[in-house]
Short mmCIF file of C-alpha atoms in Angstrom, two decimals:
data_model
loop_
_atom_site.label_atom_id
_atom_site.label_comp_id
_atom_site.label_asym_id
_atom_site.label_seq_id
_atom_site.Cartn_x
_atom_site.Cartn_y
_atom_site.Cartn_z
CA UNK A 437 39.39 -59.93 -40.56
CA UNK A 438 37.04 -61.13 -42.91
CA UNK A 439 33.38 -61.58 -41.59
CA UNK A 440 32.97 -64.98 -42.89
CA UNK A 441 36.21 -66.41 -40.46
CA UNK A 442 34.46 -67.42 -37.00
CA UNK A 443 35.70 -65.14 -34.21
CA UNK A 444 37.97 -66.99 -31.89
CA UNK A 445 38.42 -67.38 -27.98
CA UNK A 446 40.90 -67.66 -25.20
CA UNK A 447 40.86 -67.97 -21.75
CA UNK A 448 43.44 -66.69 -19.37
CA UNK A 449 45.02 -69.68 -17.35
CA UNK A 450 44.61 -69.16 -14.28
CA UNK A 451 47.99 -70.31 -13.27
CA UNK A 452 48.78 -67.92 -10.70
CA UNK A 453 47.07 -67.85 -7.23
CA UNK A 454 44.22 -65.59 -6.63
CA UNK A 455 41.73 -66.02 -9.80
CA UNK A 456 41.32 -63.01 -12.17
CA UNK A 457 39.44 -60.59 -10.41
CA UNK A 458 41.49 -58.91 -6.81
CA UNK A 459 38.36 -59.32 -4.96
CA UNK A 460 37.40 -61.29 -1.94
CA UNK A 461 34.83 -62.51 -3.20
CA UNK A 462 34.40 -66.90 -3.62
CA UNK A 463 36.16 -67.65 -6.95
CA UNK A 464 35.74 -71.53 -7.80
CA UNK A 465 39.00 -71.22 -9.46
CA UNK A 466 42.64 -73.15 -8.75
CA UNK A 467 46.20 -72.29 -9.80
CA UNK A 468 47.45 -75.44 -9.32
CA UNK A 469 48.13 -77.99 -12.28
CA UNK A 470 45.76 -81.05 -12.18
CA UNK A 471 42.77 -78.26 -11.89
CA UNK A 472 44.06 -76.63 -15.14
CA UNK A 473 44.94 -80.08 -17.09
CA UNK A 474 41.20 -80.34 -16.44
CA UNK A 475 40.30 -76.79 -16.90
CA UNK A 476 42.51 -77.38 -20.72
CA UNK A 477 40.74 -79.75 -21.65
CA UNK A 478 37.02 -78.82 -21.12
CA UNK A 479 38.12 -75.58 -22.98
CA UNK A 480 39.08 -77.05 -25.74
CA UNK A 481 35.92 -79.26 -25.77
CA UNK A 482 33.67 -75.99 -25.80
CA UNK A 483 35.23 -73.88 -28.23
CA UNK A 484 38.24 -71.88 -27.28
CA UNK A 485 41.21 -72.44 -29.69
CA UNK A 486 43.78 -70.87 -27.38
CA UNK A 487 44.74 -70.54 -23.89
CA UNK A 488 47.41 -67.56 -22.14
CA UNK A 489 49.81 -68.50 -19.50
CA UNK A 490 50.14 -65.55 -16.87
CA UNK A 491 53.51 -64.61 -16.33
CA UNK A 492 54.29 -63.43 -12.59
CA UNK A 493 57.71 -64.22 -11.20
CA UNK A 494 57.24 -63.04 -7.79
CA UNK A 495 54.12 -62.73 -5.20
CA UNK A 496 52.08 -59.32 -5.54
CA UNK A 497 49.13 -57.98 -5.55
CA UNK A 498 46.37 -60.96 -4.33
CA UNK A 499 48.87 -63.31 -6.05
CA UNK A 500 50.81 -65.29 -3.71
CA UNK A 501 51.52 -68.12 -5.53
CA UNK A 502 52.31 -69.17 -9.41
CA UNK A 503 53.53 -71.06 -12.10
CA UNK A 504 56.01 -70.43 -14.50
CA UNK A 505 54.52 -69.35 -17.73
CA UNK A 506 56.67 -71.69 -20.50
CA UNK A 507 56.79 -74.72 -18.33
CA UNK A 508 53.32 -74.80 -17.63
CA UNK A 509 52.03 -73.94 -21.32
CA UNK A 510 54.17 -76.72 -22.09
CA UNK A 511 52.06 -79.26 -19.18
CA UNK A 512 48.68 -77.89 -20.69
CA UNK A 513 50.02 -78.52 -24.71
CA UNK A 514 50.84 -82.06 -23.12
CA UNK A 515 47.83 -82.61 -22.09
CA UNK A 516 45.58 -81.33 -24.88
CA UNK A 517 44.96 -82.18 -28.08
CA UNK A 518 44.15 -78.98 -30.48
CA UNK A 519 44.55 -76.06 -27.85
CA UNK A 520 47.08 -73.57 -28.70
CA UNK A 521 48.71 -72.31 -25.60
CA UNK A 522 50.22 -68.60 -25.96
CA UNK A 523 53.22 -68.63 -23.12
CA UNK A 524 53.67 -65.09 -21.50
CA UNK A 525 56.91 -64.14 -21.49
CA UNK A 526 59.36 -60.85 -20.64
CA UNK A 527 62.21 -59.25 -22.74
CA UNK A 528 64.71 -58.19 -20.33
CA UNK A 529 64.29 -61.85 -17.87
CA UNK A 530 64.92 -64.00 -21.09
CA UNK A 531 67.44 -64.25 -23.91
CA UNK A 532 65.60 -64.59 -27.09
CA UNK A 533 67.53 -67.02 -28.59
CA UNK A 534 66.80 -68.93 -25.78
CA UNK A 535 63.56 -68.69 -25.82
CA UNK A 536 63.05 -69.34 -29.51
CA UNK A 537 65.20 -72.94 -28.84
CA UNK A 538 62.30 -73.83 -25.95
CA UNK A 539 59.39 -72.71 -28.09
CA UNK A 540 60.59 -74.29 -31.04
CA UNK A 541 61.01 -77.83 -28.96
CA UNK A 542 57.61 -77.08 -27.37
CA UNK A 543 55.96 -76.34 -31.33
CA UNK A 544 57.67 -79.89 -32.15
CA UNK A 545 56.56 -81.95 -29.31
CA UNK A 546 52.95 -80.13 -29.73
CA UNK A 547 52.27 -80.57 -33.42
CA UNK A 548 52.72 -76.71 -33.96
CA UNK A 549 50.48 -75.24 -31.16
CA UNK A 550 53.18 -73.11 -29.33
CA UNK A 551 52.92 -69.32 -28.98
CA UNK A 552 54.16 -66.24 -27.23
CA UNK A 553 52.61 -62.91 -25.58
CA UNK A 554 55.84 -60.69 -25.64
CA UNK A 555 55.12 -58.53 -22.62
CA UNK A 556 57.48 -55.34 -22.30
CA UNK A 557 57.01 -54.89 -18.53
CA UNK A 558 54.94 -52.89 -16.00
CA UNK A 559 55.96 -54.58 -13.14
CA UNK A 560 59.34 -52.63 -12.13
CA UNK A 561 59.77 -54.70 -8.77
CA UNK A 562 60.56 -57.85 -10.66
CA UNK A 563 63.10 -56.50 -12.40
CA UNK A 564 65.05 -54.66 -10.01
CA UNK A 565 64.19 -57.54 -7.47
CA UNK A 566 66.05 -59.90 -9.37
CA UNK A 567 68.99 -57.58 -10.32
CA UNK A 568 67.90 -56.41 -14.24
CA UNK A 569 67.93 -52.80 -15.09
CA UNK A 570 64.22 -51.44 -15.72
CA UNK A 571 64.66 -49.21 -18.71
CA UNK A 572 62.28 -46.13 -19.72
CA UNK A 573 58.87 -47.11 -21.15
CA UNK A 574 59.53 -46.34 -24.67
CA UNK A 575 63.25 -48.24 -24.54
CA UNK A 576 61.23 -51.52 -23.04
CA UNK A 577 59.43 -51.39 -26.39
CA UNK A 578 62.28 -51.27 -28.97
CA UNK A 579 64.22 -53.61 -26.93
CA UNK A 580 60.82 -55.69 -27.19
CA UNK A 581 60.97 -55.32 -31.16
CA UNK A 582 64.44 -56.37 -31.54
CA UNK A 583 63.36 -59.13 -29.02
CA UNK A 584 60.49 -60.38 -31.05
CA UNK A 585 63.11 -59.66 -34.41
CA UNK A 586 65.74 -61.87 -33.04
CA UNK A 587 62.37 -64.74 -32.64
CA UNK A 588 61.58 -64.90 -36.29
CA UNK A 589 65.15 -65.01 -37.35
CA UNK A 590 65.98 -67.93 -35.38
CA UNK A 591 62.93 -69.72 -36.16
CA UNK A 592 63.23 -69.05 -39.69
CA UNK A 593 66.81 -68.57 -40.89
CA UNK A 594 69.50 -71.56 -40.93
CA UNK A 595 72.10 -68.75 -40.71
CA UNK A 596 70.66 -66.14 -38.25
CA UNK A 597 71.97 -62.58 -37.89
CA UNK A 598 71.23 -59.42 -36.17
CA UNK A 599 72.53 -56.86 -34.75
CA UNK A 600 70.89 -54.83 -32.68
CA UNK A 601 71.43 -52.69 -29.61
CA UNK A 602 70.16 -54.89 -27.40
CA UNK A 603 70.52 -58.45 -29.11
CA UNK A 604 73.22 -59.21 -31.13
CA UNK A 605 73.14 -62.99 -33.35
CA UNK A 606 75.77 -64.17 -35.75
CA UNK A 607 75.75 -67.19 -37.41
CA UNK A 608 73.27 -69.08 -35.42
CA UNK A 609 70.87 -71.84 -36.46
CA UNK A 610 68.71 -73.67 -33.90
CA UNK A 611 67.14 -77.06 -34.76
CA UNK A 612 64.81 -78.33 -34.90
CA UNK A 613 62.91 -75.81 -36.23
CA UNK A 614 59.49 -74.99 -34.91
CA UNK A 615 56.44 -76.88 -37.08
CA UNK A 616 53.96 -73.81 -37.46
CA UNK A 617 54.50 -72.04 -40.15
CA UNK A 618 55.60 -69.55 -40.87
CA UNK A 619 56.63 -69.75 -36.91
CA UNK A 620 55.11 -69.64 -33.99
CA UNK A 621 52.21 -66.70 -33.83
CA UNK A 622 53.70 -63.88 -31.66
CA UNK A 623 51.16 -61.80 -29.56
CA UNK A 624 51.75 -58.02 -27.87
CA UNK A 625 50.28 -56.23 -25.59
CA UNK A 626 50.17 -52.52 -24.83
CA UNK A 627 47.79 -49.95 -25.51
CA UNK A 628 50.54 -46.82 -25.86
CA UNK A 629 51.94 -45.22 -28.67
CA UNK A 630 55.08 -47.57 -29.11
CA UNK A 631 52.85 -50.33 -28.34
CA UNK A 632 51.10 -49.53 -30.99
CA UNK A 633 54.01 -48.99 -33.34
CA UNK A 634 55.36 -51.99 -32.36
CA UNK A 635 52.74 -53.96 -33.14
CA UNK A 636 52.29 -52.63 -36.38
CA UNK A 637 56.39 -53.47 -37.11
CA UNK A 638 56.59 -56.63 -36.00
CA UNK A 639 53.75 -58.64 -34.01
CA UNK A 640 51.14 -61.27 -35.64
CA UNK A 641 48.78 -60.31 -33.12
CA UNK A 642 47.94 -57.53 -30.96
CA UNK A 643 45.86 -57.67 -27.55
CA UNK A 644 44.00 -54.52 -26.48
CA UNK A 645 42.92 -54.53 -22.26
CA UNK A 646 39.46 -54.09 -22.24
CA UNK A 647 37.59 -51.58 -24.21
CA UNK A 648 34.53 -50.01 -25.07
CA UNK A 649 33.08 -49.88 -28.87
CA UNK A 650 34.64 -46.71 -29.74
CA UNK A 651 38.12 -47.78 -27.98
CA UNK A 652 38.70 -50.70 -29.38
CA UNK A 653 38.19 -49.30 -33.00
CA UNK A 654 40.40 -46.28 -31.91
CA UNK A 655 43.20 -49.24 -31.75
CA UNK A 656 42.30 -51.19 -34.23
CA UNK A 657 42.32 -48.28 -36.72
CA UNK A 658 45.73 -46.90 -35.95
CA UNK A 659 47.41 -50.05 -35.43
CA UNK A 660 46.29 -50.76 -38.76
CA UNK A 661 47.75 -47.94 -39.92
CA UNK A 662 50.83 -48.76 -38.75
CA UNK A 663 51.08 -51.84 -39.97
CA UNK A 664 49.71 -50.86 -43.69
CA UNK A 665 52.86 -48.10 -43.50
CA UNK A 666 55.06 -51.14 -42.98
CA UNK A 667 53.25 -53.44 -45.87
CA UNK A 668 52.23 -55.66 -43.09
CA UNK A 669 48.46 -56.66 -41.60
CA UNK A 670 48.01 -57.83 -37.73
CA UNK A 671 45.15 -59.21 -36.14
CA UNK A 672 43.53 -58.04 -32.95
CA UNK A 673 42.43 -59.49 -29.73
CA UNK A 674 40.63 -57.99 -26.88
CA UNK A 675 40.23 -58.55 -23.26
CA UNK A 676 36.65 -59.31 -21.32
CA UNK A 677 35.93 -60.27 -17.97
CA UNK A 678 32.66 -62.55 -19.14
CA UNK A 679 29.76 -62.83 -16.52
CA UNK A 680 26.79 -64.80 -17.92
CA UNK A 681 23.72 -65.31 -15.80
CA UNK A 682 20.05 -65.80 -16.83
CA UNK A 683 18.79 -62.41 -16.46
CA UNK A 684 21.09 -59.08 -16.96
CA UNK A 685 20.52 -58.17 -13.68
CA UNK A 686 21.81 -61.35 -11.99
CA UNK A 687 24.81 -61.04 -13.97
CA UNK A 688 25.18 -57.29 -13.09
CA UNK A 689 24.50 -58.32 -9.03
CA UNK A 690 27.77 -60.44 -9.65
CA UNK A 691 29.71 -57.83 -10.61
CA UNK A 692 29.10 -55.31 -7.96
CA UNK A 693 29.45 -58.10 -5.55
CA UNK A 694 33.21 -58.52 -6.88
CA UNK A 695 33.69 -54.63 -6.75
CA UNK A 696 32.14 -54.77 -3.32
CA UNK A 697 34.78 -57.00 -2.16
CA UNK A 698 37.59 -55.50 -3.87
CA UNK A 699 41.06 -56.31 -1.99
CA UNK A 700 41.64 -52.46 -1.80
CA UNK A 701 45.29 -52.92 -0.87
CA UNK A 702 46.32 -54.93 -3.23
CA UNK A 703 44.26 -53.31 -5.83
CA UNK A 704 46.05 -49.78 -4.81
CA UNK A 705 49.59 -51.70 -4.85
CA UNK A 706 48.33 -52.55 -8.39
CA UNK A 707 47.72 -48.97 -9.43
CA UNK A 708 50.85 -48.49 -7.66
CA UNK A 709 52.87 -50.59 -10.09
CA UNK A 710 51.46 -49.96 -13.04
CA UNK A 711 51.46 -45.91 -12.82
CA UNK A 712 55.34 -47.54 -14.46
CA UNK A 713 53.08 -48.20 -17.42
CA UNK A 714 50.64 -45.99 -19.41
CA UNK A 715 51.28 -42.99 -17.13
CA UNK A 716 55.12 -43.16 -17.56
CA UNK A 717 54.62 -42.47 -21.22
CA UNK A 718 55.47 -39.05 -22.60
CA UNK A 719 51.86 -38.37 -23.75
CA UNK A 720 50.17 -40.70 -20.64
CA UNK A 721 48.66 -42.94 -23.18
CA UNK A 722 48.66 -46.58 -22.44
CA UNK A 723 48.01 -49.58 -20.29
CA UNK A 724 46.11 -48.54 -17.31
CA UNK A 725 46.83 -44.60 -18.16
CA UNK A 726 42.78 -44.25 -17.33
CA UNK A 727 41.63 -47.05 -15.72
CA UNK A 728 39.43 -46.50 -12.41
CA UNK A 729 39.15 -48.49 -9.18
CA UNK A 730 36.92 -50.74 -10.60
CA UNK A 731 38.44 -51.16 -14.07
CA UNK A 732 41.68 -52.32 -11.65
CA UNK A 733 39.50 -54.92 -9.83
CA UNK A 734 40.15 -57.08 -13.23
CA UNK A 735 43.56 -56.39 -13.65
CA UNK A 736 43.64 -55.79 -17.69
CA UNK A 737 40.23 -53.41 -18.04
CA UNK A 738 38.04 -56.78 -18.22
CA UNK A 739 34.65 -55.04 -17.08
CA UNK A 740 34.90 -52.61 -19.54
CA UNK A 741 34.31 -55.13 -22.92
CA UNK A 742 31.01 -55.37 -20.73
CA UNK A 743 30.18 -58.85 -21.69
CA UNK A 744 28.24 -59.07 -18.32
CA UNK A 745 24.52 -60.02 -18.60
CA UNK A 746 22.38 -62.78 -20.59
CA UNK A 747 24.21 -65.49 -22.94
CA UNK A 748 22.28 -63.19 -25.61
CA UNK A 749 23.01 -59.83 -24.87
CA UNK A 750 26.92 -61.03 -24.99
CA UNK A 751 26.43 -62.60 -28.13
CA UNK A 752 25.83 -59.19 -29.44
CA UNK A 753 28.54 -57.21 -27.87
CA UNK A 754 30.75 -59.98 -29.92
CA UNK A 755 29.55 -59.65 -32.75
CA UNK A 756 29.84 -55.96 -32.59
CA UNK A 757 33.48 -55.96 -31.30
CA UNK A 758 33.77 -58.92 -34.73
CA UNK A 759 32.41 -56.29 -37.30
CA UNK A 760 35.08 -53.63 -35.51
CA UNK A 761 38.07 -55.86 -36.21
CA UNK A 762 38.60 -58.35 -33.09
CA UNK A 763 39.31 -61.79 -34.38
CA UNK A 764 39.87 -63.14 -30.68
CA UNK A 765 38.04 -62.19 -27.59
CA UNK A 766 40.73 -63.44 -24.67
CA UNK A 767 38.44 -64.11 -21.57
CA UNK A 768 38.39 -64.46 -17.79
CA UNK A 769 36.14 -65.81 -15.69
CA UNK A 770 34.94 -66.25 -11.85
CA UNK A 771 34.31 -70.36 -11.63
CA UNK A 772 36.23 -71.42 -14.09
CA UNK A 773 35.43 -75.00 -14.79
CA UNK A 774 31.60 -73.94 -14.11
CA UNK A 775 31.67 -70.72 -16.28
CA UNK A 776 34.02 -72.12 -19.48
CA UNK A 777 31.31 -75.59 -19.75
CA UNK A 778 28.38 -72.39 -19.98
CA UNK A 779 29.87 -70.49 -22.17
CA UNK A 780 30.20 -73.44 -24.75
CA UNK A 781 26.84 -74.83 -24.07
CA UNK A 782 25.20 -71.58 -24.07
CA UNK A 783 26.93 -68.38 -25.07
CA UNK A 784 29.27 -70.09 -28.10
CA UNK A 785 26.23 -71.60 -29.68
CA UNK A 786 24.20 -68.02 -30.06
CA UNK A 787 27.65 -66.31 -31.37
CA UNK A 788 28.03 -68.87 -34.24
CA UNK A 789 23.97 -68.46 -35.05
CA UNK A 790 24.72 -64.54 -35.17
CA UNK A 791 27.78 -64.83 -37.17
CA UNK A 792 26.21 -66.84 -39.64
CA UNK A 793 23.65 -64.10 -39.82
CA UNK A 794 26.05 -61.40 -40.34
CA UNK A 795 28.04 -63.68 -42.91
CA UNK A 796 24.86 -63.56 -44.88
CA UNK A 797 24.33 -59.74 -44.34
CA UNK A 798 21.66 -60.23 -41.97
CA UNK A 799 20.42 -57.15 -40.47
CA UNK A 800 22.21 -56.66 -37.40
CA UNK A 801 20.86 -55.42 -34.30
CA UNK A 802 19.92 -51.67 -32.85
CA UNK A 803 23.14 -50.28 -32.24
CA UNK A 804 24.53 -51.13 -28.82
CA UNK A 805 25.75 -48.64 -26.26
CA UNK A 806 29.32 -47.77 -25.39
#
């Protein structure tokens, strides 16, 4: 991205039951809608141009309740007024080209602020709970590209083909056609190898679980790659669990109080689960394929992006992970409503002083650790 573009932000929407952190600790935070209409709203009010529905179909793992993904990105477009809302959504539980008809009526009715996260799958007990066959890691990712190839052929072609081994489309047009152009941004997940690939075949963007310095431009440099090989470009998100307090070590006493009061069992029926993920892979490189107890306490690597401490010391780490190549930090928080109104009062303001800084080829700071 270029260094001049200011760095975006999302929030995950906290549309399923439990906040996003599998702790016991008091999180200020509701799944239910009227607290996220409001929660939408404030957000887009302090800065964040997009929002990501969780997508859970069944209770697990601290979450015992939650909301459809497209239905309630659809609510939250309805009730704001420039928020983009990225709808999770599963290859495997949906037929693209249905799909592609609901986001294109949602991108109409919104004034082109629909989107999609196009997750492959970790969670095998969905699948096989509702009856779908749970293929082999790498298969859930090229059925996931023909997925997200089927997408942009409907929302683009008046005549759409393909034919695929998973998806086949003849002569199929679908109107009316979405408003963003070209269509709707498509997001990915995954940190493996055919993640990877994937992304750099097919996907606008491409979200990295939390990462480190070095990490995070490991990804960024061979998705890149990829991508160049194909004659395309993507852009890159990352994960953080953001903690801002007054002093660093306030904001680091939160966090060990949240790993303190860690809901062990569901946080081992998480590892459980996701050992279908990164570790399934042929070379054990992927989502979760590393992560620790604690990394698990955040359930997509939050802690490690480490923007935990004062409103200035994260202002740095984001402008570090901006000159690496994110052009969206996707964030989660303990009190929501509390904790997004901070953020754009006192966090946002420092990031768009240092950006301005670095857009003039300020010096930038000592180098930060890893």
């Amino acid at each position: 991205m270029s260094l001049e573009e200011p760095l975006k932000f999302a929030y995950w929407v906290p549309n399923v039951s439990g906040g996003l952190v599998t702790s016991d600790i008091e999180q200020r935070t509701d799944w239910g809608y009227e607290y996220n209409r409001d929660l939408a709203v404030l957000a887009e009010n302090s800065g964040f141009e997009y929002a990501l529905s969780q997508v859970r179909y069944t209770a697990s793992y601290g979450a015992s309740y939650q909301h459809e993904s497209t239905g309630f990105s659809l609510a939250l477009l309805l009730a704001t007024q420039r928020l983009k809302v990225i709808a999770a959504v599963h290859p495997g539980l949906w037929h693209p080209g249905v799909l592609a008809k609901f986001i294109a009526s949602a991108d109409v009715i919104s004034g082109g602020r629909a989107a999609v996260n196009v997750v492959s799958g970790w969670f095998k007990g969905e699948f096989t709970g509702l009856g779908e066959p749970w293929l082999e890691h790498d298969e859930r990712y090229r059925r996931t590209e023909e997925f997200i190839r089927v997408l942009r052929e409907l929302w683009t072609n008046d005549h759409a083909e393909f034919r695929g081994d998973f998806y086949r489309i003849h002569d199929f047009d679908i109107k009316p056609k979405p408003v963003a152009a070209p269509h709707p941004e498509i997001f990915q997940g995954g940190n493996s190898t055919a993640a990877r690939k994937l992304a750099g075949s097919v996907s606008d963007w491409y979200f990295s679980n939390g990462k480190d310095f070095d990490g995070f431009s490991e990804q960024v440099s061979e998705v890149s790659g990829y991508a160049a090989g194909n004659g395309r470009t993507v852009r890159f998100g990352l994960n953080g669990f953001l903690i801002a307090r007054e002093t660093e070590s306030e904001a680091r006493a939160v966090l060990r109080e949240i790993v303190d009061k860690a809901n062990v069992e569901a946080v081992e029926g998480f590892r459980s689960a996701v050992a279908q993920a990164g570790k399934s892979t042929s070379d054990s490189k992927g989502m979760w394929a590393d992560s620790e107890f604690e990394d698990l306490v955040q359930y997509n690597d939050g802690f490690r992006t480490k923007l935990i401490g004062t409103p200035e010391q994260i202002a740095d780490r984001a402008i570090e992970y901006k000159r690496r190549g994110a052009s969206l930090l996707l964030l989660g928080f303990l009190h929501y409503l509390e904790d997004v109104e901070h953020f754009g009062k006192h966090v946002l303001p420092i990031i768009r002083a240092k950006e301005q800084d670095l857009a003039r080829g300020a010096a930038t700071p000592e180098p930060l650790g890893v």
